[in-house]
PDB file of C-alpha atoms in Angstrom:
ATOM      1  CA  UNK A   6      16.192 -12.041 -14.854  1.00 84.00           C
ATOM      2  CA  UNK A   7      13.163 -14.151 -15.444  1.00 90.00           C
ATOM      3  CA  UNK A   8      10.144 -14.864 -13.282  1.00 88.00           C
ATOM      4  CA  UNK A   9      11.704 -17.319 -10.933  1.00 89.00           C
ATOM      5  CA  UNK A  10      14.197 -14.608  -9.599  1.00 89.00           C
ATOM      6  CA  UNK A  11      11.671 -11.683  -8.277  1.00 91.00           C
ATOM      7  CA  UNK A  12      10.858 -11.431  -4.533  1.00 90.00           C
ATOM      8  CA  UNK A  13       8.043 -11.684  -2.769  1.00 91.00           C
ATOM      9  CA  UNK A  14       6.276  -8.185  -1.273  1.00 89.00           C
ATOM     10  CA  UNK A  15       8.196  -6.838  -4.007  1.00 88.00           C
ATOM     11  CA  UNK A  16       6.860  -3.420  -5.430  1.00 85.00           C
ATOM     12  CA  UNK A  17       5.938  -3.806  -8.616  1.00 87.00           C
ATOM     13  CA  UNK A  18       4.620  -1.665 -11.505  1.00 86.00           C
ATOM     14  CA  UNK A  19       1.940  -1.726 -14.352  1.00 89.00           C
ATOM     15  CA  UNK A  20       2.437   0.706 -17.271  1.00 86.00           C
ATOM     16  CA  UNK A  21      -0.562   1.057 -19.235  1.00 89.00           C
ATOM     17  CA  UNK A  22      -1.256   2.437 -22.617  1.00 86.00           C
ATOM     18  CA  UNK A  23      -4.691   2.811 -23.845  1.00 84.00           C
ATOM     19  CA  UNK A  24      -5.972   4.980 -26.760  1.00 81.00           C
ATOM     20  CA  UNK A  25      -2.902   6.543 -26.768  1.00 74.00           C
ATOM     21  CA  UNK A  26      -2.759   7.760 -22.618  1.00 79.00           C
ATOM     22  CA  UNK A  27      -0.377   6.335 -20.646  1.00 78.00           C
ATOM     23  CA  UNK A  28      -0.821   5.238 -17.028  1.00 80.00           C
ATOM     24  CA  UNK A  29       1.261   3.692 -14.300  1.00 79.00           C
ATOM     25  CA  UNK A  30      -0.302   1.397 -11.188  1.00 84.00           C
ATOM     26  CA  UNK A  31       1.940   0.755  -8.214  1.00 84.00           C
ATOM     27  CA  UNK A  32       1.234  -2.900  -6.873  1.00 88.00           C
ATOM     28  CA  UNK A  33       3.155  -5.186  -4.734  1.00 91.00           C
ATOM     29  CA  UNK A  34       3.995  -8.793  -6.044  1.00 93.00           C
ATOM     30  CA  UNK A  35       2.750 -11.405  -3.759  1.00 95.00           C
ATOM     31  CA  UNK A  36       3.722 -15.190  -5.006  1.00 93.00           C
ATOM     32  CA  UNK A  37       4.742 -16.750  -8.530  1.00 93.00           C
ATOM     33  CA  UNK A  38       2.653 -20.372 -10.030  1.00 90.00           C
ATOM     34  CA  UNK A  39       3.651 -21.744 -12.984  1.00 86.00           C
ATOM     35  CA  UNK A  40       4.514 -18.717 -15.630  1.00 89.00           C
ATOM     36  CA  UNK A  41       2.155 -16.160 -13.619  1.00 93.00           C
ATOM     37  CA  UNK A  42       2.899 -13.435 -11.124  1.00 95.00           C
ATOM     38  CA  UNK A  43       0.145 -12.717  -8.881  1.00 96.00           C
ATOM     39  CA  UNK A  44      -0.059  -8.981  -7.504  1.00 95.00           C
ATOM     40  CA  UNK A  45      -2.052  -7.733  -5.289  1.00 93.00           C
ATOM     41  CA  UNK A  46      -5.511  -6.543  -6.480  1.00 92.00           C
ATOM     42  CA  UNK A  47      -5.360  -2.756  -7.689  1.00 89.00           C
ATOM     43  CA  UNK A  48      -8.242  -1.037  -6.729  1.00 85.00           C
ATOM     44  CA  UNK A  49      -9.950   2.082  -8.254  1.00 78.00           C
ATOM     45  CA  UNK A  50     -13.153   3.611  -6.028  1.00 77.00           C
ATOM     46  CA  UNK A  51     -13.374  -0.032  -3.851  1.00 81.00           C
ATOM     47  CA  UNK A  52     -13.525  -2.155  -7.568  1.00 87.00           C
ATOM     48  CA  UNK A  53     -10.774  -3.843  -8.988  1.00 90.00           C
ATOM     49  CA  UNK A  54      -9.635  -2.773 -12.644  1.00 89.00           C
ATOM     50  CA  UNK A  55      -9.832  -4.728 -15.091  1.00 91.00           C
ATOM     51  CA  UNK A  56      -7.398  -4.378 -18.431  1.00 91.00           C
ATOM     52  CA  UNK A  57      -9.123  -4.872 -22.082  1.00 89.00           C
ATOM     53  CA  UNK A  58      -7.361  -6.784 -24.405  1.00 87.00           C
ATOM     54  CA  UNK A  59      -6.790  -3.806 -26.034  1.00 88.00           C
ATOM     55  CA  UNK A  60      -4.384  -2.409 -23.384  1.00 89.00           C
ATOM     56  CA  UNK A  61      -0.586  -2.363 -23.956  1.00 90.00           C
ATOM     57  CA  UNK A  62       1.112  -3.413 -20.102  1.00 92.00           C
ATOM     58  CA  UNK A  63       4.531  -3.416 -19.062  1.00 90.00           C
ATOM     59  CA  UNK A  64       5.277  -5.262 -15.924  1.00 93.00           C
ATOM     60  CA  UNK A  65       8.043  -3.254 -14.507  1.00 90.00           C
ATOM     61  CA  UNK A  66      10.332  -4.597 -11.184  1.00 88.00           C
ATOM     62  CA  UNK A  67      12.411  -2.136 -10.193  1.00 81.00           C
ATOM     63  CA  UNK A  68      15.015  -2.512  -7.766  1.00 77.00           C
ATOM     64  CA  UNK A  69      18.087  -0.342  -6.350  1.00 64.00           C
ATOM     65  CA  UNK A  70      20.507  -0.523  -9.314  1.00 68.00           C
ATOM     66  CA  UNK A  71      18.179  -1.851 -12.368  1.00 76.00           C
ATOM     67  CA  UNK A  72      14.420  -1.562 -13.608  1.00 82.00           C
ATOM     68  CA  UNK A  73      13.507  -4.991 -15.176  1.00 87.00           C
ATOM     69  CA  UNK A  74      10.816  -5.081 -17.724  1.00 89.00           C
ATOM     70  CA  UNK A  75       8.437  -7.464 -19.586  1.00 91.00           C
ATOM     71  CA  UNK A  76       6.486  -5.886 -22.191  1.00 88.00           C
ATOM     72  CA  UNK A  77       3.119  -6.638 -23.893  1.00 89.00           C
ATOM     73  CA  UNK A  78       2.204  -9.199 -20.896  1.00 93.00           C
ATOM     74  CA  UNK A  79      -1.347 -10.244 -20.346  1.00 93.00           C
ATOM     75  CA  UNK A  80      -3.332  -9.419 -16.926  1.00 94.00           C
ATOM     76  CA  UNK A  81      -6.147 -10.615 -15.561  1.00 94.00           C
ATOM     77  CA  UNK A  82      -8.317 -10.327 -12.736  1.00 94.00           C
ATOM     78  CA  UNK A  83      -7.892 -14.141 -11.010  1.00 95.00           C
ATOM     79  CA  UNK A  84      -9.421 -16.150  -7.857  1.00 94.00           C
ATOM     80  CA  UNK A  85      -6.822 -18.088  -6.351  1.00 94.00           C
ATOM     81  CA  UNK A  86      -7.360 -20.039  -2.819  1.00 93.00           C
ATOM     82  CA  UNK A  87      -9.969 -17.974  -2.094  1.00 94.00           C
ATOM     83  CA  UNK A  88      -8.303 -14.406  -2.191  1.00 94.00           C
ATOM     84  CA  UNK A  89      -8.539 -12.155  -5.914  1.00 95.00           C
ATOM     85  CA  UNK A  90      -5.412 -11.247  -7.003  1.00 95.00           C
ATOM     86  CA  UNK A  91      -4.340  -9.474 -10.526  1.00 95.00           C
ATOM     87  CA  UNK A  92      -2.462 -12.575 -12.239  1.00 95.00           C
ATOM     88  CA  UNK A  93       0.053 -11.510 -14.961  1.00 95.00           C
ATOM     89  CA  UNK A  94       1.477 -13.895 -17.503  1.00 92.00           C
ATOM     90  CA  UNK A  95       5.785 -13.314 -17.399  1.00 91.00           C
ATOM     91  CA  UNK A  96       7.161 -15.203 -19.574  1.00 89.00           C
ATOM     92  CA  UNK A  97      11.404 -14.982 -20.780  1.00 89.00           C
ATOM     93  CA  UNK A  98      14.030 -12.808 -19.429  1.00 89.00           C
ATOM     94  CA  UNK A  99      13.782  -9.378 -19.048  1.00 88.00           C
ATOM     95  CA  UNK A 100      14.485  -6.493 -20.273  1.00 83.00           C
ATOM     96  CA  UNK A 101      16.706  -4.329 -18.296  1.00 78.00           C
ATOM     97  CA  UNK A 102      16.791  -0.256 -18.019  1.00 66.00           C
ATOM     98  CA  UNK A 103      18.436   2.672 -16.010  1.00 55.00           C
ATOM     99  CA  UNK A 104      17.235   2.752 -12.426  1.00 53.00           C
ATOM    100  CA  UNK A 105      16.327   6.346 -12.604  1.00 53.00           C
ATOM    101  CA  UNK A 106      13.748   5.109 -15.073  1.00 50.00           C
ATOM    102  CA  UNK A 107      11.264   4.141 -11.801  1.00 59.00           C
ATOM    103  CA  UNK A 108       8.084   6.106 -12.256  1.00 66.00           C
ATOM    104  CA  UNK A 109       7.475   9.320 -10.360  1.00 75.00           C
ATOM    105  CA  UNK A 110       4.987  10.914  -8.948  1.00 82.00           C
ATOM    106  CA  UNK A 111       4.524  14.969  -9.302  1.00 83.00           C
ATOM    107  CA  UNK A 112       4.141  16.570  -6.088  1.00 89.00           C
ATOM    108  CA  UNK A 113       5.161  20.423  -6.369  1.00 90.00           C
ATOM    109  CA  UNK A 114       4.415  20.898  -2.550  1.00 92.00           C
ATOM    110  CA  UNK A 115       6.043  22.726   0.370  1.00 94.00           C
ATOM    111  CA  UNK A 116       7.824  19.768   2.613  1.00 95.00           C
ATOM    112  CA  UNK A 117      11.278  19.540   5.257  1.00 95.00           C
ATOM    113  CA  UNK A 118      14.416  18.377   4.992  1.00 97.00           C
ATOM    114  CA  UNK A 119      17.163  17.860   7.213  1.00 96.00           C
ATOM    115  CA  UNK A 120      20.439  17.658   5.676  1.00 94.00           C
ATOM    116  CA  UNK A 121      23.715  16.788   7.856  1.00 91.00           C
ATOM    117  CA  UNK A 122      26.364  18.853   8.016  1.00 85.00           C
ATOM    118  CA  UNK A 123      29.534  19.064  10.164  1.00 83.00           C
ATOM    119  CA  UNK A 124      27.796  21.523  12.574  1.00 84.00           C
ATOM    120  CA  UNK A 125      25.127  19.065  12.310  1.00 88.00           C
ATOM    121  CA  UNK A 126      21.469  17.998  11.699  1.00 92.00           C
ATOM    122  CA  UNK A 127      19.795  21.575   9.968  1.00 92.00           C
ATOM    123  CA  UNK A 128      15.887  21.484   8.911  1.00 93.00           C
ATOM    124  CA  UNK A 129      14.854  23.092   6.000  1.00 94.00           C
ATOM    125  CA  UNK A 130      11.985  24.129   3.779  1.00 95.00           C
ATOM    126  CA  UNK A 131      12.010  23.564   0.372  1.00 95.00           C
ATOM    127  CA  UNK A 132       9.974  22.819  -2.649  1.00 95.00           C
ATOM    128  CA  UNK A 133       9.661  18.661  -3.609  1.00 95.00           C
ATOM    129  CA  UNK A 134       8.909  18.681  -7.380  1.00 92.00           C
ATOM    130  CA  UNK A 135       8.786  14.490  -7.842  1.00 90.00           C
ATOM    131  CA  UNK A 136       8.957  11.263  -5.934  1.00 92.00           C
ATOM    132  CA  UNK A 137       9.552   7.646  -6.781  1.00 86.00           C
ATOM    133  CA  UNK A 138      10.380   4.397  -4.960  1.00 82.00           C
ATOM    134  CA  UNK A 139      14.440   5.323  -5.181  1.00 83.00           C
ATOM    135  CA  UNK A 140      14.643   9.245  -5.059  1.00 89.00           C
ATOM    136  CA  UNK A 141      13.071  12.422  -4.933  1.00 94.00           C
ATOM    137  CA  UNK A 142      14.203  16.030  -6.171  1.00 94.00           C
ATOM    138  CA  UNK A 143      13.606  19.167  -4.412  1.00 96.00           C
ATOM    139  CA  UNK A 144      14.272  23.077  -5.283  1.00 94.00           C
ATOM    140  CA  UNK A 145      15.971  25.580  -3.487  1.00 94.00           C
ATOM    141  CA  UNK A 146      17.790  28.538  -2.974  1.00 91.00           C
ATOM    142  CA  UNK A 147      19.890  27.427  -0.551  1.00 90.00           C
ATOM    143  CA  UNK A 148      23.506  25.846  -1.662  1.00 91.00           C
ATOM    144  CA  UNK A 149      23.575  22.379  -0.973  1.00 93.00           C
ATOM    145  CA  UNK A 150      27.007  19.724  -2.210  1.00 91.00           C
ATOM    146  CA  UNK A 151      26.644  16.964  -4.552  1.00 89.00           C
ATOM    147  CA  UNK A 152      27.392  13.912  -1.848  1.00 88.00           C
ATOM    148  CA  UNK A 153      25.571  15.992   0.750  1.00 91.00           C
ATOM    149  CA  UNK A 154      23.534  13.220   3.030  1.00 93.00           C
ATOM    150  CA  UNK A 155      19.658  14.545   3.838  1.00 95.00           C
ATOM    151  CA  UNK A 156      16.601  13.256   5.025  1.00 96.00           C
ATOM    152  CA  UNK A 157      12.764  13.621   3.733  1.00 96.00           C
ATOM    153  CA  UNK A 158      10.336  14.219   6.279  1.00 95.00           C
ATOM    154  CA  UNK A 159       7.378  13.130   4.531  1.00 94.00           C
ATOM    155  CA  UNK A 160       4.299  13.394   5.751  1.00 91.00           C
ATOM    156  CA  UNK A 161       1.786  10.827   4.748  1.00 88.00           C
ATOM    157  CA  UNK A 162      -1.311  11.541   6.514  1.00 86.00           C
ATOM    158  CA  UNK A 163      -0.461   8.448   8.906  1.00 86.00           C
ATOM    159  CA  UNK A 164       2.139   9.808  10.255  1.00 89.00           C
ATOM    160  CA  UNK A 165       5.912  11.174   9.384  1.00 92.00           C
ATOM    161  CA  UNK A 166       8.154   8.796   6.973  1.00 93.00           C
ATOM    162  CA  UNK A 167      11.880   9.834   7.508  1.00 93.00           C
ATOM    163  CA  UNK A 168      13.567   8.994   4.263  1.00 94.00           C
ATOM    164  CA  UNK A 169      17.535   9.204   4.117  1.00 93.00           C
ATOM    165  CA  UNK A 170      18.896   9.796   0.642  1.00 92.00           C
ATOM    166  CA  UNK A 171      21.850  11.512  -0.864  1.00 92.00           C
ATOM    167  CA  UNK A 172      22.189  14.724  -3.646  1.00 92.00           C
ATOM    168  CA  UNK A 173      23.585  12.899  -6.570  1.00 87.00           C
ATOM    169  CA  UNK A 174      23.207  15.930  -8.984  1.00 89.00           C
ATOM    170  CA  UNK A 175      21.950  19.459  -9.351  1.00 90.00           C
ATOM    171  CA  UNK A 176      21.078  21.775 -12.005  1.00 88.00           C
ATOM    172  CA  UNK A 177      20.389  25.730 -11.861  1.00 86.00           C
ATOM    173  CA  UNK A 178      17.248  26.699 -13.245  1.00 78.00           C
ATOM    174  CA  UNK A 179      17.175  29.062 -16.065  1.00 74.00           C
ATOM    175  CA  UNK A 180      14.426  30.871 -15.413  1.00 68.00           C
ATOM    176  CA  UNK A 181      14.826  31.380 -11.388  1.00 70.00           C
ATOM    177  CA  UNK A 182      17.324  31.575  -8.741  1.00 77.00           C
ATOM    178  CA  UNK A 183      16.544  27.936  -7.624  1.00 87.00           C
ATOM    179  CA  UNK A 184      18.504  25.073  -7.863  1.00 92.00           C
ATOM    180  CA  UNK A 185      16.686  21.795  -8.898  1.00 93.00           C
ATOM    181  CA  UNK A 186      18.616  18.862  -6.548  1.00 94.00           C
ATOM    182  CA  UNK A 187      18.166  15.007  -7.501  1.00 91.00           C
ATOM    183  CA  UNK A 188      18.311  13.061  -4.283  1.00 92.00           C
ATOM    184  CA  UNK A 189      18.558   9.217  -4.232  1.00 87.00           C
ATOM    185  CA  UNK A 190      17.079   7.149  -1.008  1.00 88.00           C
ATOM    186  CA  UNK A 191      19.638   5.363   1.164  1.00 84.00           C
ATOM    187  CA  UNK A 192      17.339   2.194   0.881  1.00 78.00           C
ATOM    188  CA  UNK A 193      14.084   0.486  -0.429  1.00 74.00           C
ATOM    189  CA  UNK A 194      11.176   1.754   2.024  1.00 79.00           C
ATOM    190  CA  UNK A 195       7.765  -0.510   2.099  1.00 76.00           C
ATOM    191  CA  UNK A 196       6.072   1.991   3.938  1.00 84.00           C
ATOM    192  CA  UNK A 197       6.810   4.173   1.204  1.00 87.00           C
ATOM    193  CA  UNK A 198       6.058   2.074  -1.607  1.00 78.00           C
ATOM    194  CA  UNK A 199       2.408   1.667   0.261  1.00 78.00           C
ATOM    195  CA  UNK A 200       2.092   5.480   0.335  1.00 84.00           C
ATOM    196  CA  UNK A 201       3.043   5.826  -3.516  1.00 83.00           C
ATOM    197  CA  UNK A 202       0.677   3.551  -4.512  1.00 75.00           C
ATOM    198  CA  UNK A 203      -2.301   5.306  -2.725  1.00 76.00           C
ATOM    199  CA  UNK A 204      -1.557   8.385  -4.391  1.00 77.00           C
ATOM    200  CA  UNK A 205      -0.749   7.067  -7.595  1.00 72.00           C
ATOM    201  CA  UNK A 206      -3.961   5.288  -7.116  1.00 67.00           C
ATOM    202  CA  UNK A 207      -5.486   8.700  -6.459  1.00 68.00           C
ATOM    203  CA  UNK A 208      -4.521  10.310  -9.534  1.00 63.00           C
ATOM    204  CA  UNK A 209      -5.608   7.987 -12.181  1.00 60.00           C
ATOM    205  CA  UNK A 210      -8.948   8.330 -11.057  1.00 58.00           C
ATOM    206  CA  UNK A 211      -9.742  11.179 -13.480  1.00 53.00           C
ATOM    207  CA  UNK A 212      -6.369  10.533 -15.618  1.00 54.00           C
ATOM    208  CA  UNK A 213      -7.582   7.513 -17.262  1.00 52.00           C
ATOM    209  CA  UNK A 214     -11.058   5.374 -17.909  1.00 53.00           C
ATOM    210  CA  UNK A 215     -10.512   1.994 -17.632  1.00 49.00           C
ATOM    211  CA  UNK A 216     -13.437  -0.908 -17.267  1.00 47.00           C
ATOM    212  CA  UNK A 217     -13.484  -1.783 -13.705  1.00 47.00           C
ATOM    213  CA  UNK A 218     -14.312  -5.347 -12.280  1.00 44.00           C
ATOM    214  CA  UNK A 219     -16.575  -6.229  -9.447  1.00 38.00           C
TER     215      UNK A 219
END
């Protein structure tokens, strides 16, 4: 895949590795000129960061089956027809990993489920550990099949994103009755991507110090 091929509105992500710390910003990808991508701005506290020279970024564009990625790419902080954008320099084909390499998000909260059954739709509490873009995984003592259909009820703050998705795997804890269930989303969810990147947003805000731009 090279530049050419990506999609607009496209969720994209920056991996960032500075002094040895490792950070990931969720952005969407808004048009391609020439050899450059340009994302929309990420923001940090109202200012838009800016990445030293010294910074080591992967531009990462994941989609349902594959994660492309473009390491060591430059990116800048650009003014283009009057709106700021981050411009990155993507340059070449990409390099290709498993999907289930998409970045997630710790949550370790509380949240409901509703997975289908033949008697039909049956709420649930149980305990989301992560979240990405593609999937999320949950733990529970109650028995649920591999194949089994459910739905996330995530609440966002803004209001209740219903997320179908499907238990591709599960794995019994040793140290506790629970079973840890990998779930992966029916289909790519904007809304969701939008929500990701606010909290991701929200937790690199005392993860990592990075020079900010005005």
């Amino acid at each position: 895949m090279q530049l050419g091929d990506l999609e607009q509105k496209h969720s994209i992500e920056l991996r960032v590795t500075l002094n040895g710390r490792t950070a990931t910003f969720l952005t969407v990808l808004e048009q391609c000129i020439a050899h450059s991508a340009l994302l929309s701005p990420i923001l940090v506290n109202g200012k838009i960061v800016g990445f030293p020279p010294s910074c080591n970024i992967s531009f990462i564009y994941p989609t349902q089956e594959r994660v492309y990625v473009w390491y060591g790419v430059n990116v800048k902080a650009v003014r283009y027809k009057g709106k700021i954008y981050h411009s990155v320099d993507v340059i070449g084909d990409a390099n290709t990993m498993n999907r289930r390499g998409a970045y997630r998000i710790f949550i370790g909260s509380q949240m409901s489920i509703t997975a289908f059954t033949n008697s039909g739709p049956t709420p649930t509490d149980v305990l989301v550990k992560d979240i990405s873009e593609t999937g999320f995984s949950f733990l529970s003592s109650e028995p649920f099949e591999t194949g089994r259909m459910v739905r996330l009820n995530l609440d966002t703050g803004r209001g209740i994103l219903k997320l179908p998705a499907q238990i591709v795997r599960k794995q019994q804890m040793e140290d506790r009755l629970d079973v840890l269930y990998g779930c992966r989303f029916s289909s790519h969810n904007t809304l969701l991507a939008s929500y990701l990147m606010k909290l991701q947003q929200q937790h690199q805000r005392q993860k990592m110090g990075i020079h900010r731009v005005s």
